[in-house]
Short mmCIF file of C-alpha atoms and ligand atoms in Angstrom, two decimals:
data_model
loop_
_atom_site.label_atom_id
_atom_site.label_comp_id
_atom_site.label_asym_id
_atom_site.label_seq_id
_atom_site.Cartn_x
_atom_site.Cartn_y
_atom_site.Cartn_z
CA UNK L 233 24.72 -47.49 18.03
CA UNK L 234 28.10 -45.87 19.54
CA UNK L 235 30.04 -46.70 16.46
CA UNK L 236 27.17 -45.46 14.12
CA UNK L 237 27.04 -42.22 15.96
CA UNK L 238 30.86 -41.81 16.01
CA UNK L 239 31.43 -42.32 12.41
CA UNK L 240 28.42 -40.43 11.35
CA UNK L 241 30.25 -37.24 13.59
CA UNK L 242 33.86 -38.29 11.93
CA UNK L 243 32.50 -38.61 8.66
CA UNK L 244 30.34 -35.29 8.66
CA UNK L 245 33.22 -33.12 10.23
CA UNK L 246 35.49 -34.53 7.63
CA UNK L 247 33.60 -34.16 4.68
CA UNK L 248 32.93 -30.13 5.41
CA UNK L 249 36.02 -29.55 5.39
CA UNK L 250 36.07 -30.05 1.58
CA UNK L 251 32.65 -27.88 1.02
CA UNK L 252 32.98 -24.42 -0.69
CA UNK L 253 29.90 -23.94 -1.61
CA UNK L 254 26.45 -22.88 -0.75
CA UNK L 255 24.91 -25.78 -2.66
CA UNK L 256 27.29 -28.81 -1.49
CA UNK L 257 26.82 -27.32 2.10
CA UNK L 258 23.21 -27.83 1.59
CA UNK L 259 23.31 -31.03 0.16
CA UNK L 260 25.32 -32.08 3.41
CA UNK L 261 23.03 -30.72 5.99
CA UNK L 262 19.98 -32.99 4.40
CA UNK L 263 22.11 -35.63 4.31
CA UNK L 264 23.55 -35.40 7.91
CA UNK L 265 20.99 -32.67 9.92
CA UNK L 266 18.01 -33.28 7.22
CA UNK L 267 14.50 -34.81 8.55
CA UNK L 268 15.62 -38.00 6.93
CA UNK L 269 19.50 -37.68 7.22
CA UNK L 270 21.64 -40.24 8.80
CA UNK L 271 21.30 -38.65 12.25
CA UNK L 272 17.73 -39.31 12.15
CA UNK L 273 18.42 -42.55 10.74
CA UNK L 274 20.05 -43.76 13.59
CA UNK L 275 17.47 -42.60 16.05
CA UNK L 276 15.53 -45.76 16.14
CA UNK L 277 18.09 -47.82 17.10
CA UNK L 278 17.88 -46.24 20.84
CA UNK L 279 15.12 -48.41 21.41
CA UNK L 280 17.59 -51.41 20.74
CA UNK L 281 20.13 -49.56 23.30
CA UNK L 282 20.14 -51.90 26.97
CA UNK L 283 18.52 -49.49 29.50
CA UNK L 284 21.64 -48.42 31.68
CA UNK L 285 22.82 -47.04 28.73
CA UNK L 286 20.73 -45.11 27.44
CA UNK L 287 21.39 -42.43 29.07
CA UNK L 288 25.02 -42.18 27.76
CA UNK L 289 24.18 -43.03 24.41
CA UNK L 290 21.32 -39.79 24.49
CA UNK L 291 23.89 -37.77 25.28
CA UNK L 292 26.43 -38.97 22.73
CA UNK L 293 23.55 -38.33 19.87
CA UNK L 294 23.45 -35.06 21.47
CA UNK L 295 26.99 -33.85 21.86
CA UNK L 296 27.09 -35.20 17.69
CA UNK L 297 23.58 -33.59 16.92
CA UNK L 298 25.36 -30.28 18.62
CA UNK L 299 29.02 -30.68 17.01
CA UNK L 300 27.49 -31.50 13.46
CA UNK L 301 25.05 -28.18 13.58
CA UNK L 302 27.72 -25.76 15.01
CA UNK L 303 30.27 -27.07 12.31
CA UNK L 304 27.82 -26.47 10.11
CA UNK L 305 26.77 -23.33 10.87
CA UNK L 306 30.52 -22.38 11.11
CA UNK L 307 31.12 -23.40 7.15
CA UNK L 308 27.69 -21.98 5.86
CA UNK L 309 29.31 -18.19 7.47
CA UNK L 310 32.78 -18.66 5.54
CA UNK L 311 30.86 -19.97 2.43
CA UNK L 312 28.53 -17.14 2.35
CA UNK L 313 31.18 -14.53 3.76
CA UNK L 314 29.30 -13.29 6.60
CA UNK L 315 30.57 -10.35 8.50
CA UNK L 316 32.02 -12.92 11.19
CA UNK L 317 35.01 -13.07 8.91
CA UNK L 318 37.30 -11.25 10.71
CA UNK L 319 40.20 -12.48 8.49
CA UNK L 320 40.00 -9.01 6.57
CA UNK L 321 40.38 -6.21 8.54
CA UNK L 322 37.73 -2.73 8.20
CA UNK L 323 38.83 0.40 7.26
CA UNK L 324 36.98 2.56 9.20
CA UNK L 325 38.68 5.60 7.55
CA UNK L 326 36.88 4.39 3.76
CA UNK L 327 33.62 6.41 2.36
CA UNK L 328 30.60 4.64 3.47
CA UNK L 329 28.18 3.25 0.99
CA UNK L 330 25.94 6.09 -0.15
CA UNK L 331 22.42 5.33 -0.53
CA UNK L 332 20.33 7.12 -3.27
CA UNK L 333 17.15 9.09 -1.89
CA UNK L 334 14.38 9.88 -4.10
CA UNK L 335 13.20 13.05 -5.04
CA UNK L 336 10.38 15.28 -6.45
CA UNK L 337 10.66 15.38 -10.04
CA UNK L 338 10.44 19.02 -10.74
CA UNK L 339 7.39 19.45 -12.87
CA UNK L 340 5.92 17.67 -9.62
CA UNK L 341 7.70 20.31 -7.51
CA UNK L 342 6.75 23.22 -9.97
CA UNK L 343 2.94 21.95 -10.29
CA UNK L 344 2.68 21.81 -6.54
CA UNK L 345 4.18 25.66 -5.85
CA UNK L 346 2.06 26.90 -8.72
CA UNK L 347 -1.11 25.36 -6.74
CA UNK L 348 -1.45 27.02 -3.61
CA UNK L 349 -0.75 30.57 -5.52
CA UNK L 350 -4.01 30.61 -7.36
CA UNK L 351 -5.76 29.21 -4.59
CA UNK L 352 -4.18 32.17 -2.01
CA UNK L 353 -6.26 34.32 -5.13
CA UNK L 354 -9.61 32.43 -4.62
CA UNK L 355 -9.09 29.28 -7.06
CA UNK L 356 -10.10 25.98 -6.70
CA UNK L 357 -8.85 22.81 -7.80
CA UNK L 358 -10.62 21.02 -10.71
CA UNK L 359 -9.33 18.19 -12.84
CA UNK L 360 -10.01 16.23 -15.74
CA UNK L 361 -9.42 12.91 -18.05
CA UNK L 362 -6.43 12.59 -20.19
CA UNK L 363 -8.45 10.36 -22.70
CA UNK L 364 -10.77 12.84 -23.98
CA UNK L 365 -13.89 13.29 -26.54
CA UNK L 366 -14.18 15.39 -29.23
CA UNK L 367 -16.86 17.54 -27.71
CA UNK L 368 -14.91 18.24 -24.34
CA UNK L 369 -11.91 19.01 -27.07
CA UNK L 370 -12.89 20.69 -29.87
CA UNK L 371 -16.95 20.91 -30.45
CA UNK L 372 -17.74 22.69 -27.32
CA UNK L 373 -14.23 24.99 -27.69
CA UNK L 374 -16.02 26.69 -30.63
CA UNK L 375 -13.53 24.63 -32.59
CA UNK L 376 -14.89 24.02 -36.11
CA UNK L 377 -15.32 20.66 -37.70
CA UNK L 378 -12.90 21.69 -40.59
CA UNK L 379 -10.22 23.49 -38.29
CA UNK L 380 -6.41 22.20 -38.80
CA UNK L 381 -5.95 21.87 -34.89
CA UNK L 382 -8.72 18.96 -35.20
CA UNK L 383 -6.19 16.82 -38.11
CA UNK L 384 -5.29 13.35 -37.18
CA UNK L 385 -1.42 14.99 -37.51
CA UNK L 386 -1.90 17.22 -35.07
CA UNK L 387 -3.69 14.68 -32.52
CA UNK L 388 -2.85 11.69 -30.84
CA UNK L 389 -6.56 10.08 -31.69
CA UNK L 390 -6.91 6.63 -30.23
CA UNK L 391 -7.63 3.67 -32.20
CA UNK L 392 -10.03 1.32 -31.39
CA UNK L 393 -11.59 3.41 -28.64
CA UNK L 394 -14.37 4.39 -31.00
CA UNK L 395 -13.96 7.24 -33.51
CA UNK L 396 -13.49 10.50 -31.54
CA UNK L 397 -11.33 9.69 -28.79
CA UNK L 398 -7.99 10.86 -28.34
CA UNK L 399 -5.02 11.98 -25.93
CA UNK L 400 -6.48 15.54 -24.69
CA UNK L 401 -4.17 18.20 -26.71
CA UNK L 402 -5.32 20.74 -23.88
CA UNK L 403 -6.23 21.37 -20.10
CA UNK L 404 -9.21 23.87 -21.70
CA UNK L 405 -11.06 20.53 -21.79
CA UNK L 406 -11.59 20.96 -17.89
CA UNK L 407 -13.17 24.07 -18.69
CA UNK L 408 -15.55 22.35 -20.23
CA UNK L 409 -16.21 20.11 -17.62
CA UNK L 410 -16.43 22.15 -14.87
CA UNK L 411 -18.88 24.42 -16.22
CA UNK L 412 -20.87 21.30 -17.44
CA UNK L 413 -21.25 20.34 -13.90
CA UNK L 414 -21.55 23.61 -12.26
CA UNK L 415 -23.48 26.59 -11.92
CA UNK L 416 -21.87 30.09 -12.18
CA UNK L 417 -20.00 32.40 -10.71
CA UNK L 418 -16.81 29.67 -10.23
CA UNK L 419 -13.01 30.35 -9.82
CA UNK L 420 -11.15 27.16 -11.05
CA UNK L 421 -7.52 26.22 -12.40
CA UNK L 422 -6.61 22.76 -13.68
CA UNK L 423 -3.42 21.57 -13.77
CA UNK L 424 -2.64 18.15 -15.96
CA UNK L 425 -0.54 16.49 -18.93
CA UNK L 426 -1.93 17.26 -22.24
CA UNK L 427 -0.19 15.73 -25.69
CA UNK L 428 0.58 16.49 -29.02
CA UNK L 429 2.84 15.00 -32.09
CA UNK L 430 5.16 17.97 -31.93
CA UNK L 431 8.96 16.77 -32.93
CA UNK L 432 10.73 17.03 -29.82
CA UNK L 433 13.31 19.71 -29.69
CA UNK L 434 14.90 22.47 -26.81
CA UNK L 435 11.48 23.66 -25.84
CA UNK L 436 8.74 21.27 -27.65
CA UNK L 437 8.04 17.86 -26.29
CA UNK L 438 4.91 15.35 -27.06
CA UNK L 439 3.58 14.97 -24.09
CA UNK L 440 3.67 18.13 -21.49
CA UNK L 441 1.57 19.98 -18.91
CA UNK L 442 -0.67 22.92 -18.53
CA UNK L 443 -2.06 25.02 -16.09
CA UNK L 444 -5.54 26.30 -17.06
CA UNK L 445 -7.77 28.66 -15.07
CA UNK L 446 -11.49 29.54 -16.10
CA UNK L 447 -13.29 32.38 -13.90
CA UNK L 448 -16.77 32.96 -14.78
CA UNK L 449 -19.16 35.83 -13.25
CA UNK L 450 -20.59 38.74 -13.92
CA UNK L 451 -18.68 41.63 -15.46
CA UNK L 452 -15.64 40.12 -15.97
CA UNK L 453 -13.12 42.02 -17.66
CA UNK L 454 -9.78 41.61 -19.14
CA UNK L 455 -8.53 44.01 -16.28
CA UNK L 456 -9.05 40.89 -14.17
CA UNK L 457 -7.44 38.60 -16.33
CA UNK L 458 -4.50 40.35 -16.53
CA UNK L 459 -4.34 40.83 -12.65
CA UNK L 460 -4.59 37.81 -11.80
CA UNK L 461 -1.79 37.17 -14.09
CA UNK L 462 0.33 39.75 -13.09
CA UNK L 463 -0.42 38.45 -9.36
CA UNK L 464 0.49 35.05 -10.19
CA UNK L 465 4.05 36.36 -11.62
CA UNK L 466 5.31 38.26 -8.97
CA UNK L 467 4.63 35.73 -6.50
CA UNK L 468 5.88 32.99 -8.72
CA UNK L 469 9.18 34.93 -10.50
CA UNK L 470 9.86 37.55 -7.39
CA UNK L 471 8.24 41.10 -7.18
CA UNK L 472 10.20 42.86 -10.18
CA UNK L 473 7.95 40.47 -12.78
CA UNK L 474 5.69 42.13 -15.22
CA UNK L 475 2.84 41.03 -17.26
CA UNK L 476 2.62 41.50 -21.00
CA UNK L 477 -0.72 40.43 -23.66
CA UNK L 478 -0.21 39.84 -27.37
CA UNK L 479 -3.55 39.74 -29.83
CA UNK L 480 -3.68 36.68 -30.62
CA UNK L 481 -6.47 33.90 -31.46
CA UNK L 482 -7.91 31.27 -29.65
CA UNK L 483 -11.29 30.23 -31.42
CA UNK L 484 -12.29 30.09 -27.51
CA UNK L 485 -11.63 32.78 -26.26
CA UNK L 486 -12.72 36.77 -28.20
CA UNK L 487 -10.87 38.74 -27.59
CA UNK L 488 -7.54 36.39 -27.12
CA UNK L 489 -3.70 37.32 -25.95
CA UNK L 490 -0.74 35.88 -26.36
CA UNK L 491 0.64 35.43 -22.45
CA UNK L 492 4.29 36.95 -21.77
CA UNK L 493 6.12 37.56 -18.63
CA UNK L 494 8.98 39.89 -17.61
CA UNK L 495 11.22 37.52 -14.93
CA UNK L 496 14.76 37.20 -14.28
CA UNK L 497 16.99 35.28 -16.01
CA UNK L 498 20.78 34.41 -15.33
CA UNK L 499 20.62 37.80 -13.43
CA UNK L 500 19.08 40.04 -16.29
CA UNK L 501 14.86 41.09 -17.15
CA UNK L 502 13.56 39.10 -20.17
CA UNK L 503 10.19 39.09 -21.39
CA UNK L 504 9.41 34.91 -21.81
CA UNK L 505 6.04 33.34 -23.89
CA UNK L 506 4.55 31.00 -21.62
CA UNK L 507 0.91 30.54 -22.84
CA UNK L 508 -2.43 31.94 -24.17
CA UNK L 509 -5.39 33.41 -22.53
CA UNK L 510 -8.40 35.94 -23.47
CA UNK L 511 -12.19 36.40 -22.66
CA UNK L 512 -14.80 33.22 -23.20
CA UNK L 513 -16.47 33.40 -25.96
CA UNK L 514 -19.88 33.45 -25.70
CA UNK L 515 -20.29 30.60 -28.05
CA UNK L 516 -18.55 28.17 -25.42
CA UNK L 517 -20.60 29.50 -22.74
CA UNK L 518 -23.79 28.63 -24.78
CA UNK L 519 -22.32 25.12 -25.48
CA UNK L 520 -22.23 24.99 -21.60
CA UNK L 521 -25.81 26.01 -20.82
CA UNK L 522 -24.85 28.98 -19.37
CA UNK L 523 -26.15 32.51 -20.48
CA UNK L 524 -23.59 34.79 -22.44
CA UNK L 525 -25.96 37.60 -21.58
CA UNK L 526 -25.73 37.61 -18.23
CA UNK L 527 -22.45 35.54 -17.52
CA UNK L 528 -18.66 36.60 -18.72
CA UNK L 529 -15.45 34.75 -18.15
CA UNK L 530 -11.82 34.87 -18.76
CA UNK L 531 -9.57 31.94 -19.41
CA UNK L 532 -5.54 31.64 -19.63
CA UNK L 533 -3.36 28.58 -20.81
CA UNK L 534 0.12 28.16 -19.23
CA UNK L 535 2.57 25.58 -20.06
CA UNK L 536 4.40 24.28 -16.87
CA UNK L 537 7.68 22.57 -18.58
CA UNK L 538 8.08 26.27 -19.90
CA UNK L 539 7.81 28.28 -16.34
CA UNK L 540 9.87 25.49 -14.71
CA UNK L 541 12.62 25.93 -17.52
CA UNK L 542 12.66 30.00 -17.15
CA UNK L 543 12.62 29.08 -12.84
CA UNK L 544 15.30 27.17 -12.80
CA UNK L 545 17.39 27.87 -15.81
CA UNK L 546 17.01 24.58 -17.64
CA UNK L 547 17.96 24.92 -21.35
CA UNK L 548 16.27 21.69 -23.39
CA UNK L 549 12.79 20.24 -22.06
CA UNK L 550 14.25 16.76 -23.52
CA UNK L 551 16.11 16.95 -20.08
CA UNK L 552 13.21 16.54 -17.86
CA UNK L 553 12.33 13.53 -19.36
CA UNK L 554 15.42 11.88 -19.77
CA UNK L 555 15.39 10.61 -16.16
CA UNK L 556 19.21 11.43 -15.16
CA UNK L 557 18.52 11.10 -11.43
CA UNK L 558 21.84 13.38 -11.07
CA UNK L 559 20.14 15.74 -13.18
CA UNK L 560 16.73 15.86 -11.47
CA UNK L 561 17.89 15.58 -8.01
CA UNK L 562 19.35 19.20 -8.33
CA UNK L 563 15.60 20.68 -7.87
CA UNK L 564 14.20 18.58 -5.41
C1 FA5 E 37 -3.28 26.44 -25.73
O1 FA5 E 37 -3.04 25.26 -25.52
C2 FA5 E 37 -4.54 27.06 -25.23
N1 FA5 E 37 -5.41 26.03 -24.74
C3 FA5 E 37 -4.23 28.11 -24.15
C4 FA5 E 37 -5.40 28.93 -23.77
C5 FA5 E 37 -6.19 28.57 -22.67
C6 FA5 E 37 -5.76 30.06 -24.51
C7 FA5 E 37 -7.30 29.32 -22.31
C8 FA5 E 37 -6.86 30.80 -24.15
C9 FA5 E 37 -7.61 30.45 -23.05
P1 FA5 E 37 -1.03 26.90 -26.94
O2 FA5 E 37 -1.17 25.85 -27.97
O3 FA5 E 37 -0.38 28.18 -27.37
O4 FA5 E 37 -2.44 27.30 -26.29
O5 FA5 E 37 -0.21 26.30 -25.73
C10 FA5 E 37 -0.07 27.02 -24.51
C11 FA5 E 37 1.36 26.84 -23.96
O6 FA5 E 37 1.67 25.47 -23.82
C12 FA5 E 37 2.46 27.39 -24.85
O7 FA5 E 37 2.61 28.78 -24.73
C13 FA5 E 37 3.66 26.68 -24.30
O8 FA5 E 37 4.09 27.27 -23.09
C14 FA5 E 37 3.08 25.30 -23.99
N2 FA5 E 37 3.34 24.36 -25.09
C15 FA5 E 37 2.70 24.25 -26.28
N3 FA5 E 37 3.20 23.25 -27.01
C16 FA5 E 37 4.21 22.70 -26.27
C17 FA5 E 37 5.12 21.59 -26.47
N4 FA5 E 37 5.09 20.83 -27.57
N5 FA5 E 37 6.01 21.33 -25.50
C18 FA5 E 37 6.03 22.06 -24.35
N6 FA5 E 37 5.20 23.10 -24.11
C19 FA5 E 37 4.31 23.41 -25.05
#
């Protein structure tokens, strides 16, 4: 047994020395250290050993158990260059490695400043599905069977989901919705990604987002609309913003306004579209259950990409979806 345990040592030891690399240094420690290696191997042979000397030969197996794993353990930190190596010396004068943090994209960030200003003015949050009908869409919108907005060119419809369903082109869905399940007066804005095959260029994308607000009670005027509106811009674009309303139509909304707002920009006033709002027609309020003579409403239609661009001074909305984490990570 001595001379099996000294040339298993003097053969391991020696045959490291050639290893250089992590799968030959494997293949040695099953062969030597393994559960059936050549160490083990050896182990029944003690009962062989005369017994005044087994107490020496024990301890020989364990000085070569203990001179085979620290040689080992010795080659596995050179072949996998551990920081041991103190052959190269640290300059402690080089740039660390810098790690990348994440950030709020800033739609994210602009969505969740946005938020808490409307709700300051009494609004609550409601939301809605992105896969929508054509009722929530169109029917109940007051938006005619034979109206262009309703074309399969200006829709993302969905095949296969059944004939009518399709990406929502709008957050006045929610509308919808919320006064489906509620009973007036309510106060809500909704805040979400709507889509639409527009070719993408500096300031149209397909897929965007919207915030919405719907307040219905009684008496509402477009005074309030346009208060609230003019609230939400000086809080939003500082206290020198103004509010602006265009005729315009919504099929909706009667009468309906084109939404502009007076903000700085690189330094200087300039009046900016950002969306469409106007009173609720009665029509959608009887699609909804709810009495056009005794309840009124107003409703407005932001687009978020566009207020972040104006905040922030972005030029193209392609840019916010490019994903350039140098890009984004200047409005986190
Ligand atoms: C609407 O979507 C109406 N639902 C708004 C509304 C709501 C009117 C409630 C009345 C009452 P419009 O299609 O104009 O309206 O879109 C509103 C805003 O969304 C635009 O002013 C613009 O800021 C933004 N928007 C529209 N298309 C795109 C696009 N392709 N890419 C980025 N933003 C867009």
């Amino acid at each position: 047994m001595l001379e099996a345990l000294q040339e298993i040592q003097e053969d391991g030891l020696n045959r490291l020395k050639t290893i250089a690399d992590a799968d030959s240094l494997e293949q040695w420690r099953v062969e030597f250290l393994g559960s059936n290696g050549r160490l083990k191997d050896v182990m029944p042979m003690m009962r062989d050993v005369p017994k005044e000397q087994k107490p020496e030969i024990g301890k020989l197996l364990n000085q070569v158990k203990q001179a085979l794993e620290s040689a080992f353990e010795e080659a596995r930190q050179s072949v996998t260059g551990s920081s041991t190596d103190t052959s190269q010396p640290v300059d402690v004068t080089e740039p660390g490695t810098s790690f990348q943090t994440g950030c709020r994209h800033v739609i994210t960030r602009t969505i969740e400043e946005i938020i808490p200003i409307f709700g300051r003015m009494g609004f609550d949050l409601a939301h809605g599905p992105e896969v929508e009908d054509e009722w929530h869409n169109f029917i109940a919108l007051n938006i005619p069977a034979d109206h262009p907005a309703r074309s399969g060119s200006e829709n993302f419809y969905l095949a296969g989901e059944g004939a009518d369903r399709l990406l929502r082109s709008q957050t006045s869905t929610v509308q919808i919705r919320v006064m489906e399940q509620s009973e007036p007066p309510l106060k809500v804005i909704s805040v979400g990604r709507v889509y639409r095959p527009d070719t993408h260029d500096a300031t149209h994308y397909s897929m965007f987002h919207q915030v919405e607000g719907l307040a219905i009670d009684r008496n509402v005027t477009m005074v309030d609309l346009k208060t609230t509106l003019f609230q939400f811009a000086r809080a939003y674009f500082g206290p020198e913003a103004q509010v602006r309303m265009r005729p315009s139509f919504f099929p909706f909304t009667e009468p309906s306004a084109e939404v502009d707002m007076y903000m700085p920009i690189k330094g200087t006033m300039q009046w900016v579209e950002l969306g469409g709002c106007g009173m609720v027609d009665p029509n959608v309020l009887e699609a909804v259950g709810y009495d056009p003579e005794e309840w009124t409403g107003y409703a407005f239609g932001l687009g978020i990409e566009r207020i972040a661009m104006r905040k922030f001074g972005i030029a193209d909305i392609r840019w916010l979806y490019e994903n350039q984490s140098g890009f984004l990570g200047q409005f986190a």
